[in-house]
PDB file of C-alpha atoms in Angstrom:
ATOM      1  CA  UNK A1455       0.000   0.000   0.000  1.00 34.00           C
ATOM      2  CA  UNK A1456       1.210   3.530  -1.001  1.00 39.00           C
ATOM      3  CA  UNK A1457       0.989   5.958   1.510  1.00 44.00           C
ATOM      4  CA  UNK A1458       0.934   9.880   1.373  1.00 44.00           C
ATOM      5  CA  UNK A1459       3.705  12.488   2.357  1.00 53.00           C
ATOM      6  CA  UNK A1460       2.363  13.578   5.930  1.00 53.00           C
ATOM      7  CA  UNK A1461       3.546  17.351   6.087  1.00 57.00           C
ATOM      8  CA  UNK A1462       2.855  18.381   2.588  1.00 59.00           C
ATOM      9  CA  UNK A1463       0.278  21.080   1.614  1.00 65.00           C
ATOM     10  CA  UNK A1464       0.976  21.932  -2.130  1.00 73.00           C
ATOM     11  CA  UNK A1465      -0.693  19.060  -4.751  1.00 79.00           C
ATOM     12  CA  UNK A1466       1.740  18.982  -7.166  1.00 82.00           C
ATOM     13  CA  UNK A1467       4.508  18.984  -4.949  1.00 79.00           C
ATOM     14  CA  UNK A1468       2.599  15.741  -2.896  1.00 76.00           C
ATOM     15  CA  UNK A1469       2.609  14.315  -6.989  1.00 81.00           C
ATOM     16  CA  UNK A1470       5.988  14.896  -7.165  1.00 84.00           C
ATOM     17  CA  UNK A1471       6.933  12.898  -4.054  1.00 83.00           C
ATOM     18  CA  UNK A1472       4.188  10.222  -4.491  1.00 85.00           C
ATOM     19  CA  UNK A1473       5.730   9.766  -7.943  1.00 86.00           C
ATOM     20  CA  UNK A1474       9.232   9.570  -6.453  1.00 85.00           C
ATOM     21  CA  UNK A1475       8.420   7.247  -3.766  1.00 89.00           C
ATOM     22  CA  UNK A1476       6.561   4.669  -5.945  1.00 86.00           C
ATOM     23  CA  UNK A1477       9.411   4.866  -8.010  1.00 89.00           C
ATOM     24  CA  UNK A1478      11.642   3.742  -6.020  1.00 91.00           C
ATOM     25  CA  UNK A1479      11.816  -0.135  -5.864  1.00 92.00           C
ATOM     26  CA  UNK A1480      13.052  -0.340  -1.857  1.00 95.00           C
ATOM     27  CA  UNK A1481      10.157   1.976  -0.899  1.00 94.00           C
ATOM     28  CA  UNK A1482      10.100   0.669   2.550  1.00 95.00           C
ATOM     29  CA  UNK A1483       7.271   0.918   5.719  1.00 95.00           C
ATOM     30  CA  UNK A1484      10.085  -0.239   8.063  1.00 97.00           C
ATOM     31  CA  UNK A1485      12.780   1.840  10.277  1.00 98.00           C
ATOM     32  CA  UNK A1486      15.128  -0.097   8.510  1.00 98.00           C
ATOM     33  CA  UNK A1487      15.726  -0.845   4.662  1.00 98.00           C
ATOM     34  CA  UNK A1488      15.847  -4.419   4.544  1.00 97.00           C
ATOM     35  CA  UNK A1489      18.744  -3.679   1.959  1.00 98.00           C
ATOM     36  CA  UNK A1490      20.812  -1.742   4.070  1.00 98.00           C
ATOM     37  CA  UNK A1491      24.196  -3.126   6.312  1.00 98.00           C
ATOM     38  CA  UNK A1492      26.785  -1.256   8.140  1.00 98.00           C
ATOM     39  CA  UNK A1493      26.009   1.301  11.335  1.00 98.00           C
ATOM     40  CA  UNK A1494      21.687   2.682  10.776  1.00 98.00           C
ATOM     41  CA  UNK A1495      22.170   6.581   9.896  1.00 98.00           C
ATOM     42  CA  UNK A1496      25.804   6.249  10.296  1.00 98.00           C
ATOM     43  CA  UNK A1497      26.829   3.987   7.093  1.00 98.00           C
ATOM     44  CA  UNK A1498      26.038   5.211   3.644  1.00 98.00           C
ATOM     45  CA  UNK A1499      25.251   1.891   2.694  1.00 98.00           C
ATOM     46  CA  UNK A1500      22.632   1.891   5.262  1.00 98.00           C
ATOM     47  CA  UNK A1501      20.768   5.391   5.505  1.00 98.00           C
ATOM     48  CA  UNK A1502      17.654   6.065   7.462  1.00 98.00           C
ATOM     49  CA  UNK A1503      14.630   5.884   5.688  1.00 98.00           C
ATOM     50  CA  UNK A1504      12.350   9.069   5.233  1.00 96.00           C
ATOM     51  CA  UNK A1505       8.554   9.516   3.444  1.00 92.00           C
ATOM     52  CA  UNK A1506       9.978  12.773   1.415  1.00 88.00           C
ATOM     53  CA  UNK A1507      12.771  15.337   1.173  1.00 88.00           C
ATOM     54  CA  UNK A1508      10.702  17.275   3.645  1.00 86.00           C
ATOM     55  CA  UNK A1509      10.654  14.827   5.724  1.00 91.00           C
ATOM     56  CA  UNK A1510      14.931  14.969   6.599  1.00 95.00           C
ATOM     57  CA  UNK A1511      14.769  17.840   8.619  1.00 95.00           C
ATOM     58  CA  UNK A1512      11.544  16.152  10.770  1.00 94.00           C
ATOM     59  CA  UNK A1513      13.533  13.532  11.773  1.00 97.00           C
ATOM     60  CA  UNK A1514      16.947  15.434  12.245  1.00 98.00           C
ATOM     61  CA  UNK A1515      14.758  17.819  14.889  1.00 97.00           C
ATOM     62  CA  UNK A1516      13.087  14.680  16.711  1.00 97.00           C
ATOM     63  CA  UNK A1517      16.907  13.501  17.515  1.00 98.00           C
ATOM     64  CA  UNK A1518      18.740  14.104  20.675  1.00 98.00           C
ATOM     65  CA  UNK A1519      22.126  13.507  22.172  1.00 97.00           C
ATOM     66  CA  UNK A1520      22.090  10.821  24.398  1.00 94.00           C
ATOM     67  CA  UNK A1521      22.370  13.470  27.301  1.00 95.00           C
ATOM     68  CA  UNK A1522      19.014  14.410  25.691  1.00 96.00           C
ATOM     69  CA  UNK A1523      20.914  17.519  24.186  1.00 97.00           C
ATOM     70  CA  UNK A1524      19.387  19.216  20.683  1.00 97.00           C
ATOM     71  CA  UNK A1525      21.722  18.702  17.649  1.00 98.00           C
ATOM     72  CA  UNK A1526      22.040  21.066  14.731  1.00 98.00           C
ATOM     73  CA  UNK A1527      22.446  19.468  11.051  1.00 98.00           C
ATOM     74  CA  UNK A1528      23.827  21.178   7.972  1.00 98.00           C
ATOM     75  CA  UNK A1529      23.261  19.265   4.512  1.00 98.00           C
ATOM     76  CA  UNK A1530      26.637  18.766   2.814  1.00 97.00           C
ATOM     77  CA  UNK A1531      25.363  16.735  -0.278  1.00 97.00           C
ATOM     78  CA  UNK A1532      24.063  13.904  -1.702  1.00 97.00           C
ATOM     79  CA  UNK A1533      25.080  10.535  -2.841  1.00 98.00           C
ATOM     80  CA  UNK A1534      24.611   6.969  -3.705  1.00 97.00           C
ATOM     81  CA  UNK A1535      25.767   3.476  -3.092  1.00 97.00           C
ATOM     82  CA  UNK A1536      25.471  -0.179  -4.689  1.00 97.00           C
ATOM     83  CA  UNK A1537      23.484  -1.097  -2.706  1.00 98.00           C
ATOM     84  CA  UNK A1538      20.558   1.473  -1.890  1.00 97.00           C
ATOM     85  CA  UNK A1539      18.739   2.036  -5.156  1.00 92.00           C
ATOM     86  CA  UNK A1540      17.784   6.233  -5.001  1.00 91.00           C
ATOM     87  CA  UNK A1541      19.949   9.115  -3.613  1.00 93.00           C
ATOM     88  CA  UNK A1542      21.191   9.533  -0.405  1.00 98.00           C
ATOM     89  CA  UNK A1543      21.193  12.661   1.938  1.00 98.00           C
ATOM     90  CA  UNK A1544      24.666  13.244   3.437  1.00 98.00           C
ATOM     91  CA  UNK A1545      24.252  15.641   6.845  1.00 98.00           C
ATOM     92  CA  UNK A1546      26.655  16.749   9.098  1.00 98.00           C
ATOM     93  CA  UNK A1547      25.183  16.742  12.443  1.00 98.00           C
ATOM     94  CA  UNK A1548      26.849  18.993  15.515  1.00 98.00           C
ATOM     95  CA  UNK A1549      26.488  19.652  18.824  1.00 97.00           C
ATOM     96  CA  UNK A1550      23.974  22.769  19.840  1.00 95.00           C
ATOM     97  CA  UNK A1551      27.297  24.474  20.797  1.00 95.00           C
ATOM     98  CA  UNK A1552      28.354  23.944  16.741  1.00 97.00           C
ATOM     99  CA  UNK A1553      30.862  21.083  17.695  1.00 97.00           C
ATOM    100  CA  UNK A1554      31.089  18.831  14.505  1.00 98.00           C
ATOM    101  CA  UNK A1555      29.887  15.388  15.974  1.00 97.00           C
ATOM    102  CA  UNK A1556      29.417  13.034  12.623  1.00 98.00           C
ATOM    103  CA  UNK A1557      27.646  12.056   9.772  1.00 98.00           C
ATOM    104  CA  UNK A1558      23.958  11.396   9.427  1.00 98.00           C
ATOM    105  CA  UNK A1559      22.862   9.478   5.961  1.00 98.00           C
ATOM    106  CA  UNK A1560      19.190   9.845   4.841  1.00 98.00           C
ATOM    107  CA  UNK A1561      17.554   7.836   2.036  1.00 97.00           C
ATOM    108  CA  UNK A1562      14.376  10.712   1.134  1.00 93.00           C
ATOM    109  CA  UNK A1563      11.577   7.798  -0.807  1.00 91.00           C
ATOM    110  CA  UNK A1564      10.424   5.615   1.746  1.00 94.00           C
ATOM    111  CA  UNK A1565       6.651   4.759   2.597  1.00 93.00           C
ATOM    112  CA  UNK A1566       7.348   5.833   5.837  1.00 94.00           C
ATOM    113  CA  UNK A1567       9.976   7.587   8.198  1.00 95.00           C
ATOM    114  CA  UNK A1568      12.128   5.757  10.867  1.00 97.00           C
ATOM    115  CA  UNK A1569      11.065   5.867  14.303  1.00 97.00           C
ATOM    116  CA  UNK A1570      14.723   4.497  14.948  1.00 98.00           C
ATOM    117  CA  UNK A1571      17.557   6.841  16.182  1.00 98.00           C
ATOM    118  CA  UNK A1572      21.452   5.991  14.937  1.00 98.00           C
ATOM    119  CA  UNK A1573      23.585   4.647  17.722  1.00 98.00           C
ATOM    120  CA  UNK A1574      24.584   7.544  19.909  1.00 97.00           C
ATOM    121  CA  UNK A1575      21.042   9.690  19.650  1.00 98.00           C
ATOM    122  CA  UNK A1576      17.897   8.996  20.528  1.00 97.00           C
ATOM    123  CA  UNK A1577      13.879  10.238  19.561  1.00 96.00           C
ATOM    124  CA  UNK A1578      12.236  12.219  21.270  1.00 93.00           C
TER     125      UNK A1578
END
């Protein structure tokens, strides 16, 4: 079963994403893709799973520290692996003082977003 993009107001932008997402063929409803290996969030080869573009910073905001701190996020680029069949979200994530902490990977056409948190953060 398709599902929609949750946060999105504008039709043809909710097209565009619908179109992306049932385009891609590891469109997942899981907090994992079942293709993925290596460290969740931290691995390129196995990124956290998002319902839209829109959907990145969502999930970057519901993570804390594991002190329970707030992190700040800036998106450095995109890229792709062998394994993970549509483009992947690179993000370097920082402490709310600005100190560089590591690199969160996002995979942006997934049925659903992750209600897992990397090793080292957790959801709030």
């Amino acid at each position: 079963m398709k599902k929609t993009v949750k946060h999105i107001k504008d039709k043809n932008l909710l097209q565009i994403f619908k179109l992306l997402i049932n385009k891609n063929p590891q469109a997942c409803e899981t907090n994992e893709i079942p293709q993925g290996f290596g460290e969740f969030g931290l691995s390129v080869t196995n990124p956290i799973p998002v319902n839209s573009i829109l959907e990145n910073d969502y999930y970057l905001s519901s993570l804390r520290l594991a002190d329970g701190s707030k992190i700040k996020w800036k998106r450095i680029g995109s890229t792709y692996t062998n394994n993970i069949n549509s483009c992947i979200d690179i993000y370097e994530i920082f402490s709310n003082k600005g100190v560089p902490i590591t690199y969160l990977y996002i995979s942006s056409y997934h049925l659903k977003t992750s209600e897992k948190a990397p090793k080292g953060f957790k959801k709030i």
